[in-house]
XYZ file of N, CA and C in Angstrom:
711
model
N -12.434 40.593 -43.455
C -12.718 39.170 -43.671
C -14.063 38.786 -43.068
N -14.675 39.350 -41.808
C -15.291 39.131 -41.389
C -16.834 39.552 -42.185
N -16.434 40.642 -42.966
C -17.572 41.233 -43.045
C -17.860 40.903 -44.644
N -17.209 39.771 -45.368
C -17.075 39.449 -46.337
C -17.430 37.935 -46.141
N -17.189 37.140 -45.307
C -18.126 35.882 -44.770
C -19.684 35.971 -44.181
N -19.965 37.532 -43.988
C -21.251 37.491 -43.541
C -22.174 37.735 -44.887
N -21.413 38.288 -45.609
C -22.280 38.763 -47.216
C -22.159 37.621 -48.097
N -20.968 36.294 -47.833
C -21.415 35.136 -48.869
C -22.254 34.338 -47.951
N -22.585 33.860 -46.704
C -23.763 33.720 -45.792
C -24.865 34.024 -45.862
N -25.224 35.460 -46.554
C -26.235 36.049 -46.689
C -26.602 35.521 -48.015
N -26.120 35.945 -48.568
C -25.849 35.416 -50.136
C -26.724 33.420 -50.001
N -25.669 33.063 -49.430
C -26.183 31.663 -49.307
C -27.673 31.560 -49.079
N -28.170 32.059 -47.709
C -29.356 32.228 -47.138
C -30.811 32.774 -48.349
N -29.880 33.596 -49.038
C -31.095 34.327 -50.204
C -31.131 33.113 -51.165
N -29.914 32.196 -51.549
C -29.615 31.205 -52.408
C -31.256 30.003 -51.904
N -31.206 29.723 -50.487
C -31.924 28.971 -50.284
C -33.331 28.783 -50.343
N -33.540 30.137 -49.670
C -34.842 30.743 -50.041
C -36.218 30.714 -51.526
N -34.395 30.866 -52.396
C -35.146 31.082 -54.007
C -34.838 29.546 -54.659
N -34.541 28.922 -53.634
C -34.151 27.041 -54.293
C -35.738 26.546 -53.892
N -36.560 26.617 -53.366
C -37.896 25.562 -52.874
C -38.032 24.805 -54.509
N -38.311 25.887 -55.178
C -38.443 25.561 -56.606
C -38.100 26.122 -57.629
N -37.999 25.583 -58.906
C -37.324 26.217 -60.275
C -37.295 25.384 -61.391
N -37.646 26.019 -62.700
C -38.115 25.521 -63.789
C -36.873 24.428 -64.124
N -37.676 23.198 -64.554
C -37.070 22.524 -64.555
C -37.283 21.950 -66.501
N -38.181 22.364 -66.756
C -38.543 21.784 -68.201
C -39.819 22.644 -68.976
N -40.138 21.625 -70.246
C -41.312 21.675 -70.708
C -42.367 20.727 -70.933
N -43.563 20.527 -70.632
C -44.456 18.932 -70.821
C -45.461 19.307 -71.355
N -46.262 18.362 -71.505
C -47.706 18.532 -71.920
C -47.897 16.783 -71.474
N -49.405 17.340 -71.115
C -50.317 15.576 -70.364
C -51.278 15.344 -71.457
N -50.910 13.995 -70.872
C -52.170 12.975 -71.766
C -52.791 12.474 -70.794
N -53.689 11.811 -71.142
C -54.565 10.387 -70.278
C -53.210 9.111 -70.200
N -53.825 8.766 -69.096
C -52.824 6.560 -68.934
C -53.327 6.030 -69.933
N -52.231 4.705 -70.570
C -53.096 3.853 -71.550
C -54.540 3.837 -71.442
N -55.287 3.795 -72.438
C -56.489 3.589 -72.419
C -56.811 2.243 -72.444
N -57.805 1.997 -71.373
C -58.025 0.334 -71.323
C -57.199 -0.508 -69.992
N -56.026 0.593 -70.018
C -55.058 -0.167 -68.991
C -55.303 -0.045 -66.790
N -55.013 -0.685 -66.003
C -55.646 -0.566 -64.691
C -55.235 0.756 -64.210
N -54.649 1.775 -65.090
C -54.048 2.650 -64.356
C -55.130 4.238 -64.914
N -55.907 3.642 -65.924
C -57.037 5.010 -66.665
C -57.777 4.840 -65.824
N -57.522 5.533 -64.465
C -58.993 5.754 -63.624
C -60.009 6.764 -63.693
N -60.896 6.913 -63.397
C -61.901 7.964 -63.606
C -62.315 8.966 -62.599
N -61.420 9.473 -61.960
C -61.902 10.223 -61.105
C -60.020 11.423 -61.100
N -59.184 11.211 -61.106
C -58.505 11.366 -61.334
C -56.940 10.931 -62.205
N -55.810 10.593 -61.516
C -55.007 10.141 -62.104
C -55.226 8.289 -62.466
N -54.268 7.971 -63.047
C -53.258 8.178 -63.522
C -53.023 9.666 -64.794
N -51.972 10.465 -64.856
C -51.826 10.708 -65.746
C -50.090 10.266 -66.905
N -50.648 11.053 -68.121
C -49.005 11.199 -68.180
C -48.270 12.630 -68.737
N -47.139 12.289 -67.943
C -46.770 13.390 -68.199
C -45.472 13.066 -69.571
N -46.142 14.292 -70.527
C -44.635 13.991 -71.626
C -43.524 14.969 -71.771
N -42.610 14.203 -71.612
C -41.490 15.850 -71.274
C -41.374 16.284 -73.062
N -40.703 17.357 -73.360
C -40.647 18.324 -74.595
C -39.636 18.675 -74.317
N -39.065 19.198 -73.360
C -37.296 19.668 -72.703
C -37.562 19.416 -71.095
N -35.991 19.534 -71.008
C -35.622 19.768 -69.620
C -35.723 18.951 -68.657
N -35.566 18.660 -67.813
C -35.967 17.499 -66.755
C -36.846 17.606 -65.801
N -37.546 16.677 -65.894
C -38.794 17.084 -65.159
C -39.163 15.546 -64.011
N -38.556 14.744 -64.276
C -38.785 13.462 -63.262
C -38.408 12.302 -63.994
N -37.812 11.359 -63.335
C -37.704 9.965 -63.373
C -38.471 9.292 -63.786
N -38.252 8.566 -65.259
C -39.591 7.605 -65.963
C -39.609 6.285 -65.039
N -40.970 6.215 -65.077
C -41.481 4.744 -64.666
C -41.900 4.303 -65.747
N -41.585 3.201 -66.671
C -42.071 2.755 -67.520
C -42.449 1.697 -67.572
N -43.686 1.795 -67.274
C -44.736 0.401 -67.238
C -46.100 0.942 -67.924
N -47.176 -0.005 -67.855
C -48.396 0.128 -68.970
C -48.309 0.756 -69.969
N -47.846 0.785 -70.840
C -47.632 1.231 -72.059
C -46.969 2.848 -71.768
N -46.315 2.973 -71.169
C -46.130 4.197 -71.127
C -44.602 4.336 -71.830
N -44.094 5.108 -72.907
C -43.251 5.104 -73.150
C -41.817 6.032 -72.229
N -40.265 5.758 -72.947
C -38.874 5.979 -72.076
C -39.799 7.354 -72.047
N -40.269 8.396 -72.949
C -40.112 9.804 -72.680
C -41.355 10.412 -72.010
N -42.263 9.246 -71.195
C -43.252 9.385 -70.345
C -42.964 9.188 -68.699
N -44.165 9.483 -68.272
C -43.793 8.839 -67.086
C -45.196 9.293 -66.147
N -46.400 8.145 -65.935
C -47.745 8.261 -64.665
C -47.342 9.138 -63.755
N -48.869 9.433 -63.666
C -48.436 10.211 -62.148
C -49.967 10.619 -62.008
N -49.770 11.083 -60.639
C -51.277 11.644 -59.974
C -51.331 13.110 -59.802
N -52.420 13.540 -60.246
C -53.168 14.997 -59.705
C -52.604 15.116 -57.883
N -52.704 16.265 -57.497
C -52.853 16.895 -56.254
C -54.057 17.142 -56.295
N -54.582 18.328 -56.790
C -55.670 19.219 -56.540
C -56.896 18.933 -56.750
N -57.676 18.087 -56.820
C -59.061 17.788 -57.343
C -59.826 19.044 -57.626
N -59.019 19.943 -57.412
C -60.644 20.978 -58.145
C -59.734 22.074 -59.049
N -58.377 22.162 -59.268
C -57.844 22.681 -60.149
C -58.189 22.416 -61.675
N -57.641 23.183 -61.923
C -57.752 23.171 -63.750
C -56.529 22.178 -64.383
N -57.044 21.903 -65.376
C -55.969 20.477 -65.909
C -56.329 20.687 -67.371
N -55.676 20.891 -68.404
C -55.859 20.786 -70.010
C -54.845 19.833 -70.711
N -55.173 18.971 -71.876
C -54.025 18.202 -72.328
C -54.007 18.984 -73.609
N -52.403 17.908 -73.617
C -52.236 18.132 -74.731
C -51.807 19.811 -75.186
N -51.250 20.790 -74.185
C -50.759 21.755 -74.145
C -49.524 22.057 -73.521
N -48.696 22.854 -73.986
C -47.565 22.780 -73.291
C -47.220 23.944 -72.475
N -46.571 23.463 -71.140
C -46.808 24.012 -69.771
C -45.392 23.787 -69.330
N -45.079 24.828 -68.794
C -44.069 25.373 -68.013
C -44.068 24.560 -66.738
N -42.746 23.954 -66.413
C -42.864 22.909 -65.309
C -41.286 23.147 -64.286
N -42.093 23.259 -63.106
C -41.235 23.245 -61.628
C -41.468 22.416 -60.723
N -39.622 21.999 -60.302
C -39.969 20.603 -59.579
C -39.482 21.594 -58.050
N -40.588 21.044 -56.843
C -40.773 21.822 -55.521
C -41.010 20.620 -54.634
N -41.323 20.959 -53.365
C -41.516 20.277 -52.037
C -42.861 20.491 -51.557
N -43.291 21.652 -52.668
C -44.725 21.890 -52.015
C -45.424 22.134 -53.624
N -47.215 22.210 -52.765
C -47.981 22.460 -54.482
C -48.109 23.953 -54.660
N -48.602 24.533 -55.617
C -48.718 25.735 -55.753
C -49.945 26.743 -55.156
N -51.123 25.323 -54.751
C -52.249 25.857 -54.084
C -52.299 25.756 -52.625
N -53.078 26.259 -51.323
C -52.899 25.644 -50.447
C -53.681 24.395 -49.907
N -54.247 24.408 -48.994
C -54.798 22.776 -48.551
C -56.270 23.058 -49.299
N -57.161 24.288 -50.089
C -57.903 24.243 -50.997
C -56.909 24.670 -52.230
N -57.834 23.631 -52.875
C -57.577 24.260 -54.155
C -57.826 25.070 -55.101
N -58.402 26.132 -55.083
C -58.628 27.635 -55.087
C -58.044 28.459 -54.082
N -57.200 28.088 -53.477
C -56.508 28.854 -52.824
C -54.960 29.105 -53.974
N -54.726 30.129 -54.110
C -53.355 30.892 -55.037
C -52.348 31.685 -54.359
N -53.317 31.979 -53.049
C -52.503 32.762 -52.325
C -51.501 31.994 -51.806
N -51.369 30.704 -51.329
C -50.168 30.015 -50.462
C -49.750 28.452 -50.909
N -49.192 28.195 -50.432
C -48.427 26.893 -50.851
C -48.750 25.779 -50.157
N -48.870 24.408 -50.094
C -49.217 23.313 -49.554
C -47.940 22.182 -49.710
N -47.812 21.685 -48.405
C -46.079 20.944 -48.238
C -46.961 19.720 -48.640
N -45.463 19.083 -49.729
C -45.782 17.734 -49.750
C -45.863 16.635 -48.700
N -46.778 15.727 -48.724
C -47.148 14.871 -47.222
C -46.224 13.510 -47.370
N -45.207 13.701 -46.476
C -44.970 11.996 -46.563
C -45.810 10.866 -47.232
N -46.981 10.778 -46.307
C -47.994 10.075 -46.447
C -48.194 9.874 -48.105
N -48.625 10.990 -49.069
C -48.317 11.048 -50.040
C -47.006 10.660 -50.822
N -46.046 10.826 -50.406
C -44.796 10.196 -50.979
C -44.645 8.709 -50.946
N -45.046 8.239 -50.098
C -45.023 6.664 -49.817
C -46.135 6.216 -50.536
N -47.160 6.695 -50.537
C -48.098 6.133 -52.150
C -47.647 6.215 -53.652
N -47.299 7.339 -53.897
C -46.266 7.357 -55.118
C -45.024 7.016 -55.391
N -44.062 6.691 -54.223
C -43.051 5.846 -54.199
C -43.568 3.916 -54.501
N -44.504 4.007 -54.152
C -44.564 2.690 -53.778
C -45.706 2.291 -55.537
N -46.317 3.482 -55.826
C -46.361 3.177 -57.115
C -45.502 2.824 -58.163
N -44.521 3.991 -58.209
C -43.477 4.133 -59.214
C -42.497 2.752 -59.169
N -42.428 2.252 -57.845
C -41.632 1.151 -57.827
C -42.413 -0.364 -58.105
N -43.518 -0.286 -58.160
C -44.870 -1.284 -58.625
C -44.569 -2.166 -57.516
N -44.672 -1.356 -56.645
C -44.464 -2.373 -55.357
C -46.207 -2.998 -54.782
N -46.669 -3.530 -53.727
C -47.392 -4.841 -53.224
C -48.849 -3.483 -52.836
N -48.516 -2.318 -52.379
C -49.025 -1.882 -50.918
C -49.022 -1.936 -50.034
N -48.462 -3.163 -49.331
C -48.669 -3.668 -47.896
C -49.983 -4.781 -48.182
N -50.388 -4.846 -49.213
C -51.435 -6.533 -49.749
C -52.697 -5.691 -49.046
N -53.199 -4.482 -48.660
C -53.980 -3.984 -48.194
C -55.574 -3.744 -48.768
N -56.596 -4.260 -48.309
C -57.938 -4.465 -49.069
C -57.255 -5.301 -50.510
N -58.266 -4.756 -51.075
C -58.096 -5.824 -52.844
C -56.742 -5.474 -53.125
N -55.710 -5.083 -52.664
C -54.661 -5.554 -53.269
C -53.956 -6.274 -52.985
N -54.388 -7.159 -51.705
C -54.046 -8.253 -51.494
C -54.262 -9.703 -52.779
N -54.433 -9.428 -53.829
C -54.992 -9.479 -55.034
C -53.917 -9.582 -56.421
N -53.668 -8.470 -55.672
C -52.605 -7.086 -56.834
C -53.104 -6.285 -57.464
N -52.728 -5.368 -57.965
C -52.721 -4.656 -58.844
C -53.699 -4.764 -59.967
N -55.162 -4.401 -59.968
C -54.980 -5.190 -61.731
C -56.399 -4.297 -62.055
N -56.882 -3.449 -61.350
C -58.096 -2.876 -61.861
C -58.294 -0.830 -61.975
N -58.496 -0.353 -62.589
C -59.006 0.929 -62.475
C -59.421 1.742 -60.781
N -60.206 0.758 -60.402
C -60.983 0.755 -59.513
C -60.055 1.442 -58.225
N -58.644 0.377 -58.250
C -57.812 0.674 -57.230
C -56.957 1.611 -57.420
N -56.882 2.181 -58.985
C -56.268 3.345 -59.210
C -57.163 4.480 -58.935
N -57.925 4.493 -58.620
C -59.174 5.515 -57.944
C -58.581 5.939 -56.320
N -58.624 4.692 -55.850
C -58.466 4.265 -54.471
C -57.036 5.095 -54.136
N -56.113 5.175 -54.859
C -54.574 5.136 -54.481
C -54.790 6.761 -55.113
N -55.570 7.542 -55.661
C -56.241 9.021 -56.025
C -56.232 9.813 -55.106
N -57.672 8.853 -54.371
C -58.537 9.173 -53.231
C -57.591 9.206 -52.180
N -56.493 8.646 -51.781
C -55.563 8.474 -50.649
C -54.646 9.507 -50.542
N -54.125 9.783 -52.004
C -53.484 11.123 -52.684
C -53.868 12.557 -51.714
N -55.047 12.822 -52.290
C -55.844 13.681 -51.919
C -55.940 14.097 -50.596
N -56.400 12.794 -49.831
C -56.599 13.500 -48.445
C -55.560 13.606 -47.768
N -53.976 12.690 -47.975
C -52.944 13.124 -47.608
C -52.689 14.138 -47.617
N -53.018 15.228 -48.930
C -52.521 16.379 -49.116
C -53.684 17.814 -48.642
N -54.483 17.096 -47.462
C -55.649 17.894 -47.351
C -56.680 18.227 -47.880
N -56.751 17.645 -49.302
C -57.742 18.035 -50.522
C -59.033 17.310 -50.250
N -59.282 16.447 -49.504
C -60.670 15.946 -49.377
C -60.333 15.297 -48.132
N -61.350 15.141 -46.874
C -61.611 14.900 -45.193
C -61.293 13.450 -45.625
N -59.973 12.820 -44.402
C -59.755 11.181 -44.287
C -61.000 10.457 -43.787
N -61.888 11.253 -43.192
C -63.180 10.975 -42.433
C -64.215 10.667 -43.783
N -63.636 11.047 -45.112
C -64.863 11.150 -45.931
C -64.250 9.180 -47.063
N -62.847 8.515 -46.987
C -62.590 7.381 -47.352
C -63.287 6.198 -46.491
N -63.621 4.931 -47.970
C -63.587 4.326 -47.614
C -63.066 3.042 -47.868
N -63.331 1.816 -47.544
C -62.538 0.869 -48.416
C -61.250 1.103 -48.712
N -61.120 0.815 -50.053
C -58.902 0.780 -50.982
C -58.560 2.075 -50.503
N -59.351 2.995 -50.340
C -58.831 4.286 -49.928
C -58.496 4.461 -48.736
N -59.086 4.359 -48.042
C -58.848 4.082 -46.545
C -57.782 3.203 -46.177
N -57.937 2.013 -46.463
C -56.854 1.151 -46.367
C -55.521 1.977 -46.487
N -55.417 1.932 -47.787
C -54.274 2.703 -48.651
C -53.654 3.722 -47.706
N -54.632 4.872 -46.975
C -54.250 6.165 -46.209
C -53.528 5.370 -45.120
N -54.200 4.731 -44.358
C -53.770 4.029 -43.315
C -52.390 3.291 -43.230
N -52.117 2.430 -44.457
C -50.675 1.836 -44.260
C -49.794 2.784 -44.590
N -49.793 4.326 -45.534
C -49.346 4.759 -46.029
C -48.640 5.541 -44.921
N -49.758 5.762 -44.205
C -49.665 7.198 -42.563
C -48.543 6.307 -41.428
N -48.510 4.822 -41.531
C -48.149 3.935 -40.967
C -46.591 3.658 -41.376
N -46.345 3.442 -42.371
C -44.781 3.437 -43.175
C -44.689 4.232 -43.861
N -44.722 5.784 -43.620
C -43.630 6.943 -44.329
C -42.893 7.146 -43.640
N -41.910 7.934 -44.567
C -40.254 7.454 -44.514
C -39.379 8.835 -44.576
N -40.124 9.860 -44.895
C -40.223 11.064 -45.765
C -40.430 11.136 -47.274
N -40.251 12.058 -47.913
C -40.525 12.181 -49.048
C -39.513 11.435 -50.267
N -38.248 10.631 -49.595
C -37.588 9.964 -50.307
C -37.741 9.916 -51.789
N -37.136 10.977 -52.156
C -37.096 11.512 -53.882
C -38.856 11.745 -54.548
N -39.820 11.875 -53.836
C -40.853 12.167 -54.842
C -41.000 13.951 -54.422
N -41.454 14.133 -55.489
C -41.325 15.747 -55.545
C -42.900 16.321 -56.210
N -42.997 17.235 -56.235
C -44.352 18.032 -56.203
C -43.676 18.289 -58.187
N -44.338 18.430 -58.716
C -44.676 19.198 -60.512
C -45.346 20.303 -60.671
N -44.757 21.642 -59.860
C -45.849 22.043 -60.585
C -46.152 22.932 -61.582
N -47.077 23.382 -62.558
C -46.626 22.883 -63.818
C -47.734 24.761 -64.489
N -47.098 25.254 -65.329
C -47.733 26.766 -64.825
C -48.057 27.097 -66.921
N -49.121 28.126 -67.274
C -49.131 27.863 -68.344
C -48.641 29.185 -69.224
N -48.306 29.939 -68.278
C -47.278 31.273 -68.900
C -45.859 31.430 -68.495
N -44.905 31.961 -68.896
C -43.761 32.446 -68.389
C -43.478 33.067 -69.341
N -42.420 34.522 -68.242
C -42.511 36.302 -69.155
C -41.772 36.633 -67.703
N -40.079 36.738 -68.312
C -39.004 37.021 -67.596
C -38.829 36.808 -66.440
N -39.114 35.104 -66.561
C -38.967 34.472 -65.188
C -39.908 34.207 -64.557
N -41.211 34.820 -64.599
C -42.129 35.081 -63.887
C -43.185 34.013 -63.987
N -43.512 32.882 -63.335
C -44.685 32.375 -63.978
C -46.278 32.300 -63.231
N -46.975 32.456 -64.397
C -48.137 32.443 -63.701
C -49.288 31.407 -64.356
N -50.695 31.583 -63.812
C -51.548 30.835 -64.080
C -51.067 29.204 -64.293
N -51.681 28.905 -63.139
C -50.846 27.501 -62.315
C -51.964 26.426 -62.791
N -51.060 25.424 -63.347
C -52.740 24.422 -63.478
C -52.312 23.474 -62.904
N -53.153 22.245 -62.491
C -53.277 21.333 -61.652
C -51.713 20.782 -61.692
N -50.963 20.833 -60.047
C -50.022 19.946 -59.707
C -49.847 18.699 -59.737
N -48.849 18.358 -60.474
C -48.545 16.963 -60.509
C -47.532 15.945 -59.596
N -47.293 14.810 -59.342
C -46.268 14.213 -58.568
C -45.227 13.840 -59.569
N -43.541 13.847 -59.090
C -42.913 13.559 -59.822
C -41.760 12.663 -58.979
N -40.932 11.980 -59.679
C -39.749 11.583 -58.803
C -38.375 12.302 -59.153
N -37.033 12.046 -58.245
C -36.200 12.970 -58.910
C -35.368 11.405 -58.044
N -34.002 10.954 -58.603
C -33.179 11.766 -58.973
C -32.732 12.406 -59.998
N -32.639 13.631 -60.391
C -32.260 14.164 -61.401
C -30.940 14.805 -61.515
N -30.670 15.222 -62.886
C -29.054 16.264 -62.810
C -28.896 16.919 -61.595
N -27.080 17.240 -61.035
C -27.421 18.371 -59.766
C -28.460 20.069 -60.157
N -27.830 19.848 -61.591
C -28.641 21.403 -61.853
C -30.085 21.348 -61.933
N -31.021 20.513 -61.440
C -32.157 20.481 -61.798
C -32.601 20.265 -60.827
N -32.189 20.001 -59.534
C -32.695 19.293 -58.120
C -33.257 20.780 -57.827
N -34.653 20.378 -57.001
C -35.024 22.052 -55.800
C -35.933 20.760 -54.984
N -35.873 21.764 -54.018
C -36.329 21.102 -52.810
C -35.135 20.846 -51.883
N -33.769 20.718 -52.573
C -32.664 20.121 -51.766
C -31.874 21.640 -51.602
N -31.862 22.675 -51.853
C -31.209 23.677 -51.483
C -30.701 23.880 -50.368
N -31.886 23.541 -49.505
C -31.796 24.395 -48.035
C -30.812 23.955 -47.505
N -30.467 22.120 -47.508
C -29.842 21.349 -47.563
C -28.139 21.618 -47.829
N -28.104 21.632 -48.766
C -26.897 22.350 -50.098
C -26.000 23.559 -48.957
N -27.350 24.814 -49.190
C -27.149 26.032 -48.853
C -26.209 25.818 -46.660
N -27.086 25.040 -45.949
C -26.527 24.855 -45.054
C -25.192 24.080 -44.858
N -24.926 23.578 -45.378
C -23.703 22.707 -45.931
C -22.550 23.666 -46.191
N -23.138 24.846 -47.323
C -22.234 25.317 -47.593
C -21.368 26.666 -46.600
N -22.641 26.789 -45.857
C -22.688 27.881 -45.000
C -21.964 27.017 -43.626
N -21.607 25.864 -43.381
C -20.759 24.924 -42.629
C -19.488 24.882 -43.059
N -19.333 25.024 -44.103
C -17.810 24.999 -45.054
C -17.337 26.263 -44.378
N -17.831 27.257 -44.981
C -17.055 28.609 -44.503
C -17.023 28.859 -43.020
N -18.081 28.537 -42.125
C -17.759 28.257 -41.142
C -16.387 27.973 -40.589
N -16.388 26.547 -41.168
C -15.268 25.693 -40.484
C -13.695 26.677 -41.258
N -13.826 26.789 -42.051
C -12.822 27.925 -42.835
C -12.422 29.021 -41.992
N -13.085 29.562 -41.761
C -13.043 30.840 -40.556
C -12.828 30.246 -39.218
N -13.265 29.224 -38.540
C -12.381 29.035 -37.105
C -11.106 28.293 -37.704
N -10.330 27.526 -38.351
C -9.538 27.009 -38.870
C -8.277 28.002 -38.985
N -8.946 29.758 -39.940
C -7.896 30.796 -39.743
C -7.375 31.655 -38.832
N -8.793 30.952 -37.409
C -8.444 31.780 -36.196
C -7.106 31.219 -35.451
């Protein structure tokens, strides 16, 4: 018995390991409405369109339709193509590390970052911080809320913002909460028996999604379950 609780334990432990992330769908990106405050020019908004599978929680605002849903770049110096369809995994981290030419390692999603894209997706105020004490209503500040993106996630020096960006970093670094359902996309343009490769620019996504589609929450899951049998085994002592 004993030695049969240590191999579904183990089991569990390998379970968790291979949960960070896992294909969750198929998409292809467009540009944000055109014309609308969210087509900024330096990076996001984008959109992402699902084709299968689940891939994140629609926000549907600026013209974005039910089977869309905005979102922001990670990587400013990754590769990004529209209008192609790409293999997509929802994770806790991006696929590059704190550069983006880095392939070799992974980069954790930043609170800091989650509370900007939470607070997008929910078209919430900002905290009324610089011009958005205003609201919402220009390109300009969808730049700003980019730029904040970014250096949360290491991709460009907080030393190098200024203005909406700055602002933005600042209340953001100030009220995170954790990552409260926003999740990393990231989004790959081959797969060949499981395997995927050639990674193009990470996207942000929200979840809640089906249980079969959640990653990021494994470890979670996996310890839980590895508490069950636990308690099972002193229970038969």
């Amino acid at each position: 018995m004993k030695n049969r609780t240590t191999i579904v334990i183990a089991s569990l432990v390998t379970a968790c390991s291979a949960g960070i992330a896992m294909a969750d769908g198929i998409v292809y990106i467009t540009g944000a409405p055109v014309g609308s405050k969210y087509d900024g020019s330096i990076g996001g908004t984008f959109a992402i369109n699902r084709v299968s599978g689940d891939v994140g929680s629609p926000n549907v605002f600026g013209g974005v339709t039910a089977n869309q849903f905005l979102t922001f770049c990670i990587e400013p110096r990754a590769a990004l193509r529209s209008n192609i369809n790409f293999y997509a995994q929802i994770a806790t981290s991006s696929a590059h590390g704190t550069n983006s030419n880095d392939t070799a390692n992974t980069n954790p999603l930043s609170s800091i970052t989650a509370k900007l894209y939470r607070e997008f997706t929910d078209q919430g105020d900002f905290g009324r911080v610089g011009s958005f004490a205003n609201g919402y209503t220009t390109t300009a500040q969808t730049d700003a809320i980019q730029n904040a993106i970014w250096a949360a996630q290491g991709q460009v020096a907080v030393s190098s913002l200024t203005g909406d960006s700055l602002a933005l970093y600042n209340w953001a670094k100030s009220n995170q909460n954790g990552l409260k359902g926003v999740r990393v996309l990231r989004l790959w343009a081959n797969s060949s028996g499981g395997v995927y490769s050639v990674n193009i620019q990470d996207q942000l996504t929200m979840i809640p999604l089906p249980p079969a589609a959640w990653a990021g929450l494994g470890t979670l899951g996996c310890l839980l379950g590895a508490s069950h049998i636990r308690r099972r085994k002193l229970a038969a002592a």
